[in-house]
Amino acid sequence: MSKHDEIAAIVEKYCGELADYELAYNNKRYWVFYSYKTFPANKKSNLLKFDKNLFEADMAAMYSIDSGVINPDAEKCKDGILFMLSGFYIRTSGQLKGYTFIKYSAIKSIEVKGKKDLHLSLNVNTNDLWKQDWLNISVDYYAEPLKNILDEIIKIDRETDTSYTTESKTGIVKGINQKANREAYFKGQISGYKRASREYQIKLQKQADAFLANCNLWRKKQSEYEALLDEYEQTIIELQSCMEQSSSPEYQEMMNSAQEYKERLEELAY
């Protein structure tokens, strides 16, 4: 199972408990769960409302008030939680605009302070004005299920850390709200894909060559081996996106190389 699927399964498992608060007070659930497989492809540019540096291929799952995300004219993703491969986006207490991005690897501990409040201790300082090593999160649903989600995701992330794939740092991030600008930026992102760069391909190949040179190494370093396979899977997805937008033969060349390396790595486990 890929890291995308593992995170999506965890979020889906607990999202019903998140909605229990809403159901108890409103007698109706407005929140909707999406995995990276079920989120509408033609709405993915709306994810840039969270963060202009976000790469849609890193999305794992979302739990949100539906209209704030799917409606292209909505200026905010009201109350949504977006779970990525390396961290999650959430609106913290007192935060009226924008979102806070928190890397899973930055979280030292999580404490439930009340029905709707969490305290996160961090191993880094936030990138905002306060430069603090903690965050208080106040939400409009039960906090305990969110803690359970994060606890389980953090366990996975410690085995397959992918924090190096994102440019966003823990703290407040800036999104793109106007529809026209958002769609233009989304299309322009293709030139900035890290995984679709020649430099990143060389980095992956060096890691792959180490496993291929010693056919038993994958047994000793299984978590690193599985993380590398997952990275090749995401690299292929991003290269496919690049090829849909550009006829450059370089993307096809990188695609062929990535697929070959992935197949050779998979053969080690047989």
PDB file of N, CA and C in Angstrom, residues 59-126:
ATOM      1  N   MET A  59      -1.315  15.235  -2.701  1.00  0.00           N
ATOM      2  CA  MET A  59      -2.543  15.156  -1.909  1.00  0.00           C
ATOM      3  C   MET A  59      -2.858  13.702  -1.573  1.00  0.00           C
ATOM      4  N   ALA A  60      -3.199  13.447  -0.307  1.00  0.00           N
ATOM      5  CA  ALA A  60      -3.595  12.103   0.110  1.00  0.00           C
ATOM      6  C   ALA A  60      -5.087  12.043   0.424  1.00  0.00           C
ATOM      7  N   ALA A  61      -5.582  13.028   1.207  1.00  0.00           N
ATOM      8  CA  ALA A  61      -6.993  13.019   1.595  1.00  0.00           C
ATOM      9  C   ALA A  61      -7.414  14.404   2.063  1.00  0.00           C
ATOM     10  N   MET A  62      -8.716  14.613   2.070  1.00  0.00           N
ATOM     11  CA  MET A  62      -9.276  15.875   2.546  1.00  0.00           C
ATOM     12  C   MET A  62     -10.571  15.603   3.276  1.00  0.00           C
ATOM     13  N   TYR A  63     -10.795  16.377   4.342  1.00  0.00           N
ATOM     14  CA  TYR A  63     -12.088  16.358   5.019  1.00  0.00           C
ATOM     15  C   TYR A  63     -12.500  17.805   5.168  1.00  0.00           C
ATOM     16  N   SER A  64     -13.602  18.206   4.555  1.00  0.00           N
ATOM     17  CA  SER A  64     -13.908  19.625   4.450  1.00  0.00           C
ATOM     18  C   SER A  64     -15.388  19.861   4.219  1.00  0.00           C
ATOM     19  N   ILE A  65     -15.810  21.096   4.545  1.00  0.00           N
ATOM     20  CA  ILE A  65     -17.115  21.550   4.079  1.00  0.00           C
ATOM     21  C   ILE A  65     -17.045  21.616   2.564  1.00  0.00           C
ATOM     22  N   ASP A  66     -17.902  20.897   1.912  1.00  0.00           N
ATOM     23  CA  ASP A  66     -17.779  20.652   0.479  1.00  0.00           C
ATOM     24  C   ASP A  66     -17.749  21.926  -0.356  1.00  0.00           C
ATOM     25  N   SER A  67     -18.643  22.855  -0.088  1.00  0.00           N
ATOM     26  CA  SER A  67     -18.787  24.023  -0.960  1.00  0.00           C
ATOM     27  C   SER A  67     -17.543  24.896  -0.971  1.00  0.00           C
ATOM     28  N   GLY A  68     -16.792  24.902   0.134  1.00  0.00           N
ATOM     29  CA  GLY A  68     -15.618  25.756   0.196  1.00  0.00           C
ATOM     30  C   GLY A  68     -14.481  25.297  -0.684  1.00  0.00           C
ATOM     31  N   VAL A  69     -14.481  24.032  -1.046  1.00  0.00           N
ATOM     32  CA  VAL A  69     -13.401  23.483  -1.852  1.00  0.00           C
ATOM     33  C   VAL A  69     -13.820  23.298  -3.306  1.00  0.00           C
ATOM     34  N   ILE A  70     -14.987  22.731  -3.513  1.00  0.00           N
ATOM     35  CA  ILE A  70     -15.433  22.402  -4.860  1.00  0.00           C
ATOM     36  C   ILE A  70     -15.918  23.630  -5.611  1.00  0.00           C
ATOM     37  N   ASN A  71     -16.512  24.585  -4.912  1.00  0.00           N
ATOM     38  CA  ASN A  71     -17.012  25.795  -5.561  1.00  0.00           C
ATOM     39  C   ASN A  71     -15.838  26.671  -5.998  1.00  0.00           C
ATOM     40  N   PRO A  72     -15.624  26.856  -7.295  1.00  0.00           N
ATOM     41  CA  PRO A  72     -14.460  27.612  -7.761  1.00  0.00           C
ATOM     42  C   PRO A  72     -14.506  29.091  -7.414  1.00  0.00           C
ATOM     43  N   ASP A  73     -15.708  29.597  -7.082  1.00  0.00           N
ATOM     44  CA  ASP A  73     -15.838  31.014  -6.761  1.00  0.00           C
ATOM     45  C   ASP A  73     -15.671  31.299  -5.272  1.00  0.00           C
ATOM     46  N   ALA A  74     -15.614  30.254  -4.459  1.00  0.00           N
ATOM     47  CA  ALA A  74     -15.421  30.460  -3.023  1.00  0.00           C
ATOM     48  C   ALA A  74     -13.984  30.903  -2.770  1.00  0.00           C
ATOM     49  N   GLU A  75     -13.817  31.972  -2.016  1.00  0.00           N
ATOM     50  CA  GLU A  75     -12.483  32.514  -1.785  1.00  0.00           C
ATOM     51  C   GLU A  75     -11.737  31.767  -0.694  1.00  0.00           C
ATOM     52  N   LYS A  76     -12.438  30.980   0.095  1.00  0.00           N
ATOM     53  CA  LYS A  76     -11.800  30.244   1.192  1.00  0.00           C
ATOM     54  C   LYS A  76     -12.160  28.765   1.109  1.00  0.00           C
ATOM     55  N   CYS A  77     -11.276  27.920   1.630  1.00  0.00           N
ATOM     56  CA  CYS A  77     -11.621  26.514   1.858  1.00  0.00           C
ATOM     57  C   CYS A  77     -12.064  26.437   3.311  1.00  0.00           C
ATOM     58  N   LYS A  78     -13.275  26.874   3.589  1.00  0.00           N
ATOM     59  CA  LYS A  78     -13.727  27.045   4.967  1.00  0.00           C
ATOM     60  C   LYS A  78     -13.636  25.754   5.768  1.00  0.00           C
ATOM     61  N   ASP A  79     -12.859  25.819   6.840  1.00  0.00           N
ATOM     62  CA  ASP A  79     -12.776  24.746   7.823  1.00  0.00           C
ATOM     63  C   ASP A  79     -12.259  23.416   7.286  1.00  0.00           C
ATOM     64  N   GLY A  80     -11.654  23.412   6.118  1.00  0.00           N
ATOM     65  CA  GLY A  80     -11.162  22.159   5.571  1.00  0.00           C
ATOM     66  C   GLY A  80      -9.839  21.735   6.182  1.00  0.00           C
ATOM     67  N   ILE A  81      -9.597  20.431   6.189  1.00  0.00           N
ATOM     68  CA  ILE A  81      -8.299  19.878   6.580  1.00  0.00           C
ATOM     69  C   ILE A  81      -7.778  19.103   5.380  1.00  0.00           C
ATOM     70  N   LEU A  82      -6.620  19.467   4.909  1.00  0.00           N
ATOM     71  CA  LEU A  82      -6.030  18.821   3.743  1.00  0.00           C
ATOM     72  C   LEU A  82      -4.797  18.061   4.183  1.00  0.00           C
ATOM     73  N   PHE A  83      -4.808  16.746   3.968  1.00  0.00           N
ATOM     74  CA  PHE A  83      -3.700  15.885   4.369  1.00  0.00           C
ATOM     75  C   PHE A  83      -2.842  15.560   3.148  1.00  0.00           C
ATOM     76  N   MET A  84      -1.581  15.935   3.215  1.00  0.00           N
ATOM     77  CA  MET A  84      -0.636  15.696   2.139  1.00  0.00           C
ATOM     78  C   MET A  84       0.317  14.573   2.538  1.00  0.00           C
ATOM     79  N   LEU A  85       1.248  14.228   1.659  1.00  0.00           N
ATOM     80  CA  LEU A  85       2.221  13.189   1.984  1.00  0.00           C
ATOM     81  C   LEU A  85       3.128  13.598   3.136  1.00  0.00           C
ATOM     82  N   SER A  86       3.453  14.896   3.229  1.00  0.00           N
ATOM     83  CA  SER A  86       4.462  15.349   4.187  1.00  0.00           C
ATOM     84  C   SER A  86       3.921  16.179   5.332  1.00  0.00           C
ATOM     85  N   GLY A  87       2.664  16.573   5.272  1.00  0.00           N
ATOM     86  CA  GLY A  87       2.093  17.403   6.319  1.00  0.00           C
ATOM     87  C   GLY A  87       0.629  17.690   6.032  1.00  0.00           C
ATOM     88  N   PHE A  88       0.023  18.551   6.854  1.00  0.00           N
ATOM     89  CA  PHE A  88      -1.392  18.842   6.660  1.00  0.00           C
ATOM     90  C   PHE A  88      -1.646  20.338   6.789  1.00  0.00           C
ATOM     91  N   TYR A  89      -2.724  20.788   6.146  1.00  0.00           N
ATOM     92  CA  TYR A  89      -3.146  22.180   6.175  1.00  0.00           C
ATOM     93  C   TYR A  89      -4.391  22.301   7.046  1.00  0.00           C
ATOM     94  N   ILE A  90      -4.383  23.314   7.933  1.00  0.00           N
ATOM     95  CA  ILE A  90      -5.515  23.519   8.818  1.00  0.00           C
ATOM     96  C   ILE A  90      -5.570  24.997   9.200  1.00  0.00           C
ATOM     97  N   ARG A  91      -6.745  25.483   9.549  1.00  0.00           N
ATOM     98  CA  ARG A  91      -6.874  26.854  10.041  1.00  0.00           C
ATOM     99  C   ARG A  91      -6.856  26.815  11.564  1.00  0.00           C
ATOM    100  N   THR A  92      -5.874  27.458  12.174  1.00  0.00           N
ATOM    101  CA  THR A  92      -5.705  27.391  13.622  1.00  0.00           C
ATOM    102  C   THR A  92      -6.539  28.457  14.320  1.00  0.00           C
ATOM    103  N   SER A  93      -6.572  28.393  15.657  1.00  0.00           N
ATOM    104  CA  SER A  93      -7.383  29.319  16.443  1.00  0.00           C
ATOM    105  C   SER A  93      -6.949  30.762  16.192  1.00  0.00           C
ATOM    106  N   GLY A  94      -7.926  31.629  15.951  1.00  0.00           N
ATOM    107  CA  GLY A  94      -7.651  33.034  15.713  1.00  0.00           C
ATOM    108  C   GLY A  94      -7.159  33.352  14.311  1.00  0.00           C
ATOM    109  N   GLN A  95      -7.047  32.345  13.464  1.00  0.00           N
ATOM    110  CA  GLN A  95      -6.551  32.558  12.101  1.00  0.00           C
ATOM    111  C   GLN A  95      -7.736  32.813  11.175  1.00  0.00           C
ATOM    112  N   LEU A  96      -7.903  34.055  10.774  1.00  0.00           N
ATOM    113  CA  LEU A  96      -9.055  34.441   9.964  1.00  0.00           C
ATOM    114  C   LEU A  96      -8.808  34.250   8.480  1.00  0.00           C
ATOM    115  N   LYS A  97      -7.547  34.344   8.066  1.00  0.00           N
ATOM    116  CA  LYS A  97      -7.212  34.204   6.661  1.00  0.00           C
ATOM    117  C   LYS A  97      -6.114  33.157   6.487  1.00  0.00           C
ATOM    118  N   GLY A  98      -6.137  32.536   5.328  1.00  0.00           N
ATOM    119  CA  GLY A  98      -5.074  31.596   5.013  1.00  0.00           C
ATOM    120  C   GLY A  98      -5.122  30.329   5.849  1.00  0.00           C
ATOM    121  N   TYR A  99      -4.071  29.554   5.723  1.00  0.00           N
ATOM    122  CA  TYR A  99      -3.963  28.280   6.419  1.00  0.00           C
ATOM    123  C   TYR A  99      -2.582  28.130   7.035  1.00  0.00           C
ATOM    124  N   THR A 100      -2.491  27.212   7.966  1.00  0.00           N
ATOM    125  CA  THR A 100      -1.200  26.837   8.534  1.00  0.00           C
ATOM    126  C   THR A 100      -0.840  25.452   8.018  1.00  0.00           C
ATOM    127  N   PHE A 101       0.380  25.313   7.552  1.00  0.00           N
ATOM    128  CA  PHE A 101       0.884  24.020   7.111  1.00  0.00           C
ATOM    129  C   PHE A 101       1.783  23.469   8.209  1.00  0.00           C
ATOM    130  N   ILE A 102       1.573  22.217   8.578  1.00  0.00           N
ATOM    131  CA  ILE A 102       2.354  21.590   9.638  1.00  0.00           C
ATOM    132  C   ILE A 102       2.918  20.272   9.114  1.00  0.00           C
ATOM    133  N   LYS A 103       4.233  20.195   9.038  1.00  0.00           N
ATOM    134  CA  LYS A 103       4.861  18.947   8.620  1.00  0.00           C
ATOM    135  C   LYS A 103       4.695  17.897   9.717  1.00  0.00           C
ATOM    136  N   TYR A 104       4.410  16.673   9.309  1.00  0.00           N
ATOM    137  CA  TYR A 104       4.293  15.591  10.287  1.00  0.00           C
ATOM    138  C   TYR A 104       5.608  15.431  11.049  1.00  0.00           C
ATOM    139  N   SER A 105       6.726  15.592  10.348  1.00  0.00           N
ATOM    140  CA  SER A 105       8.035  15.406  10.956  1.00  0.00           C
ATOM    141  C   SER A 105       8.371  16.499  11.968  1.00  0.00           C
ATOM    142  N   ALA A 106       7.598  17.614  11.961  1.00  0.00           N
ATOM    143  CA  ALA A 106       7.856  18.718  12.886  1.00  0.00           C
ATOM    144  C   ALA A 106       7.143  18.549  14.227  1.00  0.00           C
ATOM    145  N   ILE A 107       6.237  17.587  14.308  1.00  0.00           N
ATOM    146  CA  ILE A 107       5.410  17.414  15.511  1.00  0.00           C
ATOM    147  C   ILE A 107       6.119  16.518  16.531  1.00  0.00           C
ATOM    148  N   LYS A 108       6.357  17.063  17.723  1.00  0.00           N
ATOM    149  CA  LYS A 108       6.955  16.294  18.815  1.00  0.00           C
ATOM    150  C   LYS A 108       5.884  15.567  19.618  1.00  0.00           C
ATOM    151  N   SER A 109       4.824  16.270  19.950  1.00  0.00           N
ATOM    152  CA  SER A 109       3.743  15.673  20.739  1.00  0.00           C
ATOM    153  C   SER A 109       2.441  16.414  20.495  1.00  0.00           C
ATOM    154  N   ILE A 110       1.333  15.733  20.775  1.00  0.00           N
ATOM    155  CA  ILE A 110      -0.001  16.306  20.598  1.00  0.00           C
ATOM    156  C   ILE A 110      -0.792  16.085  21.878  1.00  0.00           C
ATOM    157  N   GLU A 111      -1.420  17.134  22.367  1.00  0.00           N
ATOM    158  CA  GLU A 111      -2.198  17.048  23.599  1.00  0.00           C
ATOM    159  C   GLU A 111      -3.587  17.635  23.368  1.00  0.00           C
ATOM    160  N   VAL A 112      -4.604  16.881  23.765  1.00  0.00           N
ATOM    161  CA  VAL A 112      -5.974  17.378  23.674  1.00  0.00           C
ATOM    162  C   VAL A 112      -6.236  18.258  24.891  1.00  0.00           C
ATOM    163  N   LYS A 113      -6.619  19.524  24.643  1.00  0.00           N
ATOM    164  CA  LYS A 113      -6.829  20.479  25.727  1.00  0.00           C
ATOM    165  C   LYS A 113      -8.306  20.659  26.074  1.00  0.00           C
ATOM    166  N   GLY A 114      -9.162  20.214  25.227  1.00  0.00           N
ATOM    167  CA  GLY A 114     -10.598  20.334  25.443  1.00  0.00           C
ATOM    168  C   GLY A 114     -11.308  19.629  24.311  1.00  0.00           C
ATOM    169  N   LYS A 115     -12.610  19.655  24.293  1.00  0.00           N
ATOM    170  CA  LYS A 115     -13.354  18.956  23.244  1.00  0.00           C
ATOM    171  C   LYS A 115     -12.943  19.401  21.849  1.00  0.00           C
ATOM    172  N   LYS A 116     -12.575  20.701  21.727  1.00  0.00           N
ATOM    173  CA  LYS A 116     -12.310  21.266  20.397  1.00  0.00           C
ATOM    174  C   LYS A 116     -10.911  21.884  20.278  1.00  0.00           C
ATOM    175  N   ASP A 117     -10.005  21.535  21.200  1.00  0.00           N
ATOM    176  CA  ASP A 117      -8.696  22.199  21.195  1.00  0.00           C
ATOM    177  C   ASP A 117      -7.546  21.205  21.297  1.00  0.00           C
ATOM    178  N   LEU A 118      -6.517  21.461  20.489  1.00  0.00           N
ATOM    179  CA  LEU A 118      -5.284  20.663  20.508  1.00  0.00           C
ATOM    180  C   LEU A 118      -4.090  21.577  20.746  1.00  0.00           C
ATOM    181  N   HIS A 119      -3.088  21.047  21.447  1.00  0.00           N
ATOM    182  CA  HIS A 119      -1.811  21.746  21.601  1.00  0.00           C
ATOM    183  C   HIS A 119      -0.733  20.884  20.963  1.00  0.00           C
ATOM    184  N   LEU A 120      -0.018  21.453  19.996  1.00  0.00           N
ATOM    185  CA  LEU A 120       1.053  20.732  19.305  1.00  0.00           C
ATOM    186  C   LEU A 120       2.406  21.295  19.734  1.00  0.00           C
ATOM    187  N   SER A 121       3.274  20.440  20.246  1.00  0.00           N
ATOM    188  CA  SER A 121       4.656  20.823  20.497  1.00  0.00           C
ATOM    189  C   SER A 121       5.467  20.476  19.258  1.00  0.00           C
ATOM    190  N   LEU A 122       6.319  21.412  18.813  1.00  0.00           N
ATOM    191  CA  LEU A 122       7.064  21.242  17.573  1.00  0.00           C
ATOM    192  C   LEU A 122       8.566  21.162  17.828  1.00  0.00           C
ATOM    193  N   ASN A 123       9.274  20.518  16.917  1.00  0.00           N
ATOM    194  CA  ASN A 123      10.737  20.476  17.007  1.00  0.00           C
ATOM    195  C   ASN A 123      11.385  21.525  16.111  1.00  0.00           C
ATOM    196  N   VAL A 124      10.556  22.412  15.546  1.00  0.00           N
ATOM    197  CA  VAL A 124      11.050  23.545  14.751  1.00  0.00           C
ATOM    198  C   VAL A 124      10.261  24.789  15.158  1.00  0.00           C
ATOM    199  N   ASN A 125      10.784  25.952  14.825  1.00  0.00           N
ATOM    200  CA  ASN A 125      10.022  27.185  15.019  1.00  0.00           C
ATOM    201  C   ASN A 125       9.175  27.443  13.784  1.00  0.00           C
ATOM    202  N   THR A 126       7.986  27.979  13.980  1.00  0.00           N
ATOM    203  CA  THR A 126       7.122  28.291  12.855  1.00  0.00           C
ATOM    204  C   THR A 126       7.726  29.424  12.024  1.00  0.00           C
TER     205      THR A 126
END
